[in-house]
Amino acid sequence: MKTYNCLIVEDSEASVVLLKNYLNDLALFETITVCSTLDEASLVLMQQAIDLIFLDVEIHTDNGLDLVKQHKTLPPVIVMSAHAHYAVNSYDLDVSDYMQKPFTKARLLRSLNRALNISIERESVTTEQAIFLKVRRRLKKFMFNEIDYIEALGIYAKIHSGKTFEVVNESLAVLEKRLPTKLFRRVNKSFIVNLERITSYNQNNVFIDEEKIQVGSTYRDNLPNIFRGLENAVKDLDEST
């Protein structure tokens, strides 16, 4: 699971605290470096591998956009300002996004989706190999290849991995939309299974080791062709015996 190194170029302590709180809640960032001047930011960019920059426009007496002009190659840049008129100049410099202060966490998530090419919702973050889901008050990482199956629990869901499980603050219906369909399929009203964790199956059930999960008739068409093919093979075998 990839994590990111972030640089915040901002001279307002209150703005830094708010932004860092938002970012820390996501558990996506390995490091968050803060600079209050453009010179400090340029030095960090020379010394560290940075994956994302949050850049305030008004840095003391400097224009933060000068940082973009001074560096030919930069990671994705999200520009921030309390003044809307800076937006045009920002997009002319091909930045990833422009956020007008004060911004909400939901607005920040949209910017991160665009800048990092990932998928983040209020209660979850989805990448190529994992999903972060809210467990109590923190986002917890669940690697796709470690999830056996997911069970409905009212407005929540239980994610099973081996002999353990975690209750997450998302419903099965929401998770069905968030998980990659090439790996995860809903097999009845109460279960989503990881196709790669299935150890055997027949016409009516899939098995993950000793766990038997019934396949509902209305969900059978949602399974990959390999399952329908096996179902036909099972029928042929039953008819020949």
Short mmCIF file of C-alpha atoms in Angstrom, two decimals:
data_model
loop_
_atom_site.label_atom_id
_atom_site.label_comp_id
_atom_site.label_asym_id
_atom_site.label_seq_id
_atom_site.Cartn_x
_atom_site.Cartn_y
_atom_site.Cartn_z
CA MET A 1 0.00 0.00 0.00
CA LYS A 2 1.53 3.29 -1.10
CA THR A 3 1.83 6.13 1.37
CA TYR A 4 2.79 9.66 0.46
CA ASN A 5 5.23 12.35 1.52
CA CYS A 6 3.48 15.68 1.72
CA LEU A 7 4.81 19.25 1.81
CA ILE A 8 2.68 22.08 3.18
CA VAL A 9 3.87 25.59 2.27
CA GLU A 10 1.84 27.84 4.54
CA ASP A 11 2.62 30.71 6.94
CA SER A 12 -0.63 30.55 8.93
CA GLU A 13 -0.27 28.27 11.94
CA ALA A 14 -4.04 27.86 12.27
CA SER A 15 -4.33 26.76 8.63
CA VAL A 16 -1.47 24.29 9.08
CA VAL A 17 -3.07 22.73 12.16
CA LEU A 18 -6.43 22.30 10.43
CA LEU A 19 -4.92 20.81 7.28
CA LYS A 20 -2.65 18.43 9.20
CA ASN A 21 -5.60 17.23 11.28
CA TYR A 22 -7.54 16.45 8.11
CA LEU A 23 -4.58 14.64 6.55
CA ASN A 24 -3.68 12.65 9.65
CA ASP A 25 -7.23 11.31 9.84
CA LEU A 26 -6.74 9.71 6.42
CA ALA A 27 -3.64 7.69 7.39
CA LEU A 28 -2.33 8.15 3.85
CA PHE A 29 0.77 10.19 4.55
CA GLU A 30 4.07 8.84 5.80
CA THR A 31 5.51 12.32 6.35
CA ILE A 32 4.01 15.81 6.45
CA THR A 33 6.64 18.55 6.20
CA VAL A 34 5.69 22.17 6.86
CA CYS A 35 7.51 25.22 5.48
CA SER A 36 6.58 28.83 6.12
CA THR A 37 8.73 30.38 3.36
CA LEU A 38 9.39 29.64 -0.30
CA ASP A 39 13.13 29.32 0.35
CA GLU A 40 12.51 26.61 2.94
CA ALA A 41 10.19 24.82 0.54
CA SER A 42 12.76 24.88 -2.28
CA LEU A 43 15.36 23.39 0.05
CA VAL A 44 12.99 20.58 1.08
CA LEU A 45 12.23 19.82 -2.57
CA MET A 46 15.95 19.44 -3.25
CA GLN A 47 16.56 17.20 -0.24
CA GLN A 48 13.43 15.07 0.05
CA ALA A 49 11.17 13.01 -2.18
CA ILE A 50 7.83 14.82 -2.07
CA ASP A 51 4.66 13.34 -3.59
CA LEU A 52 2.22 16.21 -3.02
CA ILE A 53 2.43 19.95 -2.27
CA PHE A 54 -0.18 22.12 -0.57
CA LEU A 55 0.76 25.68 -1.50
CA ASP A 56 -0.65 28.87 -0.04
CA VAL A 57 -0.58 31.83 -2.41
CA GLU A 58 0.18 34.58 0.08
CA ILE A 59 3.35 33.59 1.94
CA HIS A 60 4.44 36.64 3.95
CA THR A 61 5.29 39.14 1.19
CA ASP A 62 5.87 36.46 -1.46
CA ASN A 63 3.54 34.95 -4.01
CA GLY A 64 3.41 31.19 -3.49
CA LEU A 65 2.86 30.62 -7.20
CA ASP A 66 6.47 31.69 -7.74
CA LEU A 67 7.47 28.30 -6.33
CA VAL A 68 5.71 26.62 -9.25
CA LYS A 69 7.33 28.99 -11.74
CA GLN A 70 10.81 28.40 -10.30
CA HIS A 71 10.69 24.59 -10.56
CA LYS A 72 10.26 22.92 -13.93
CA THR A 73 9.32 19.57 -12.41
CA LEU A 74 7.11 19.31 -9.36
CA PRO A 75 4.81 16.69 -7.84
CA PRO A 76 1.07 17.47 -7.91
CA VAL A 77 0.35 20.89 -6.42
CA ILE A 78 -2.87 21.92 -4.67
CA VAL A 79 -3.04 25.70 -4.35
CA MET A 80 -4.86 27.30 -1.41
CA SER A 81 -6.03 30.88 -0.92
CA ALA A 82 -8.78 32.90 0.68
CA HIS A 83 -9.11 34.88 -2.56
CA ALA A 84 -10.92 33.44 -5.57
CA HIS A 85 -9.13 35.65 -8.11
CA TYR A 86 -5.93 33.58 -7.76
CA ALA A 87 -7.65 30.54 -9.25
CA VAL A 88 -7.13 31.53 -12.90
CA ASN A 89 -3.41 32.15 -12.47
CA SER A 90 -3.09 28.87 -10.58
CA TYR A 91 -4.71 26.77 -13.28
CA ASP A 92 -2.62 28.55 -15.92
CA LEU A 93 0.38 26.97 -14.18
CA ASP A 94 -1.19 23.52 -14.57
CA VAL A 95 -1.63 22.83 -10.86
CA SER A 96 -3.76 19.86 -9.82
CA ASP A 97 -6.41 21.88 -8.01
CA TYR A 98 -7.27 25.16 -6.35
CA MET A 99 -9.05 25.30 -2.98
CA GLN A 100 -10.51 28.50 -1.63
CA LYS A 101 -10.18 28.95 2.12
CA PRO A 102 -11.87 28.06 4.32
CA PHE A 103 -12.42 24.62 2.82
CA THR A 104 -14.20 21.60 4.22
CA LYS A 105 -12.83 18.10 4.61
CA ALA A 106 -15.12 16.97 1.80
CA ARG A 107 -13.58 19.59 -0.50
CA LEU A 108 -10.10 18.43 0.50
CA LEU A 109 -10.99 14.84 -0.35
CA ARG A 110 -12.01 15.87 -3.87
CA SER A 111 -8.67 17.61 -4.33
CA LEU A 112 -6.75 14.57 -3.13
CA ASN A 113 -8.71 12.32 -5.48
CA ARG A 114 -7.71 14.54 -8.39
CA ALA A 115 -4.10 15.13 -7.39
CA LEU A 116 -3.16 11.57 -6.41
CA ASN A 117 -5.51 9.72 -8.75
CA ILE A 118 -7.03 7.72 -5.91
CA SER A 119 -10.57 7.32 -4.64
CA ILE A 120 -11.45 8.79 -1.26
CA GLU A 121 -14.85 9.06 0.37
CA ARG A 122 -15.78 10.49 3.75
CA GLU A 123 -15.46 7.12 5.49
CA SER A 124 -13.05 5.28 3.19
CA VAL A 125 -10.03 5.49 0.93
CA THR A 126 -9.60 3.07 -1.96
CA THR A 127 -6.33 2.43 -3.79
CA GLU A 128 -5.18 -0.29 -6.18
CA GLN A 129 -4.29 -2.80 -3.47
CA ALA A 130 -6.22 -1.82 -0.36
CA ILE A 131 -9.10 0.03 1.18
CA PHE A 132 -9.00 2.17 4.32
CA LEU A 133 -12.23 1.96 6.32
CA LYS A 134 -13.41 3.62 9.49
CA VAL A 135 -13.07 1.33 12.51
CA ARG A 136 -14.37 3.24 15.48
CA ARG A 137 -12.73 6.66 15.02
CA ARG A 138 -9.74 5.76 12.87
CA LEU A 139 -9.25 4.62 9.30
CA LYS A 140 -7.77 1.13 9.17
CA LYS A 141 -6.06 -0.43 6.16
CA PHE A 142 -7.47 -3.67 4.71
CA MET A 143 -5.35 -5.26 2.00
CA PHE A 144 -7.56 -6.77 -0.69
CA ASN A 145 -5.58 -10.02 -0.76
CA GLU A 146 -6.13 -10.52 2.98
CA ILE A 147 -9.93 -10.15 2.98
CA ASP A 148 -11.80 -13.48 2.87
CA TYR A 149 -15.37 -12.21 2.85
CA ILE A 150 -17.55 -9.39 4.14
CA GLU A 151 -20.74 -9.90 6.10
CA ALA A 152 -23.63 -7.46 6.53
CA LEU A 153 -24.26 -6.18 10.05
CA GLY A 154 -27.15 -3.74 9.74
CA ILE A 155 -25.74 -0.34 8.73
CA TYR A 156 -22.24 -1.73 9.40
CA ALA A 157 -20.25 -4.66 8.02
CA LYS A 158 -17.87 -7.32 9.32
CA ILE A 159 -14.68 -7.87 7.35
CA HIS A 160 -13.40 -11.41 7.85
CA SER A 161 -9.75 -12.36 7.47
CA GLY A 162 -8.76 -15.81 8.63
CA LYS A 163 -10.20 -16.37 12.09
CA THR A 164 -10.52 -12.66 12.89
CA PHE A 165 -12.91 -9.91 11.85
CA GLU A 166 -13.33 -6.15 12.16
CA VAL A 167 -16.59 -4.19 12.26
CA VAL A 168 -16.39 -1.18 9.93
CA ASN A 169 -18.59 1.89 9.67
CA GLU A 170 -19.90 1.12 6.19
CA SER A 171 -22.86 -0.90 4.96
CA LEU A 172 -22.52 -3.86 2.62
CA ALA A 173 -24.22 -1.87 -0.15
CA VAL A 174 -21.64 0.91 0.10
CA LEU A 175 -18.73 -1.53 0.18
CA GLU A 176 -20.06 -3.29 -2.90
CA LYS A 177 -19.62 -0.02 -4.81
CA ARG A 178 -16.19 0.74 -3.33
CA LEU A 179 -14.48 -2.62 -3.86
CA PRO A 180 -13.02 -3.73 -7.23
CA THR A 181 -15.45 -6.06 -8.98
CA LYS A 182 -12.65 -8.12 -10.48
CA LEU A 183 -11.91 -9.37 -6.95
CA PHE A 184 -15.10 -8.99 -4.94
CA ARG A 185 -18.63 -10.10 -5.78
CA ARG A 186 -21.83 -10.08 -3.79
CA VAL A 187 -23.26 -13.59 -3.59
CA ASN A 188 -26.39 -12.96 -1.51
CA LYS A 189 -28.05 -10.17 0.46
CA SER A 190 -25.63 -10.55 3.35
CA PHE A 191 -22.24 -11.50 1.90
CA ILE A 192 -19.53 -10.24 -0.44
CA VAL A 193 -16.73 -12.72 -1.16
CA ASN A 194 -13.17 -12.34 -2.37
CA LEU A 195 -13.08 -14.51 -5.49
CA GLU A 196 -9.41 -15.31 -5.02
CA ARG A 197 -10.04 -16.71 -1.53
CA ILE A 198 -12.66 -19.23 -2.64
CA THR A 199 -11.33 -22.76 -2.19
CA SER A 200 -14.28 -24.67 -3.72
CA TYR A 201 -17.86 -24.18 -4.84
CA ASN A 202 -20.92 -25.94 -6.22
CA GLN A 203 -24.29 -24.92 -7.66
CA ASN A 204 -25.55 -23.31 -4.49
CA ASN A 205 -22.57 -22.45 -2.29
CA VAL A 206 -19.06 -21.10 -2.28
CA PHE A 207 -16.53 -22.28 0.29
CA ILE A 208 -13.67 -20.34 1.82
CA ASP A 209 -11.83 -23.10 3.62
CA GLU A 210 -14.50 -24.47 5.98
CA GLU A 211 -16.82 -21.47 5.71
CA LYS A 212 -19.88 -22.18 3.52
CA ILE A 213 -21.66 -19.19 1.98
CA GLN A 214 -24.86 -19.66 0.03
CA VAL A 215 -25.14 -18.11 -3.44
CA GLY A 216 -28.50 -16.41 -3.86
CA SER A 217 -30.32 -17.07 -7.12
CA THR A 218 -30.68 -13.36 -7.89
CA TYR A 219 -26.92 -12.83 -7.50
CA ARG A 220 -25.73 -15.82 -9.50
CA ASP A 221 -25.60 -13.85 -12.75
CA ASN A 222 -23.22 -11.38 -11.13
CA LEU A 223 -20.55 -14.03 -10.67
CA PRO A 224 -17.82 -14.44 -13.28
CA ASN A 225 -18.29 -16.81 -16.19
CA ILE A 226 -16.03 -19.35 -14.56
CA PHE A 227 -18.63 -19.93 -11.84
CA ARG A 228 -21.45 -20.37 -14.31
CA GLY A 229 -19.27 -22.75 -16.29
CA LEU A 230 -18.52 -24.79 -13.20
CA GLU A 231 -22.22 -24.85 -12.33
CA ASN A 232 -22.97 -26.40 -15.72
CA ALA A 233 -20.20 -28.91 -15.17
CA VAL A 234 -21.66 -29.86 -11.79
CA LYS A 235 -25.10 -30.32 -13.35
CA ASP A 236 -23.66 -32.55 -16.07
CA LEU A 237 -21.83 -34.60 -13.46
CA ASP A 238 -25.00 -35.02 -11.37
CA GLU A 239 -26.99 -36.12 -14.41
CA SER A 240 -24.39 -38.71 -15.39
CA THR A 241 -24.33 -40.38 -11.96
#
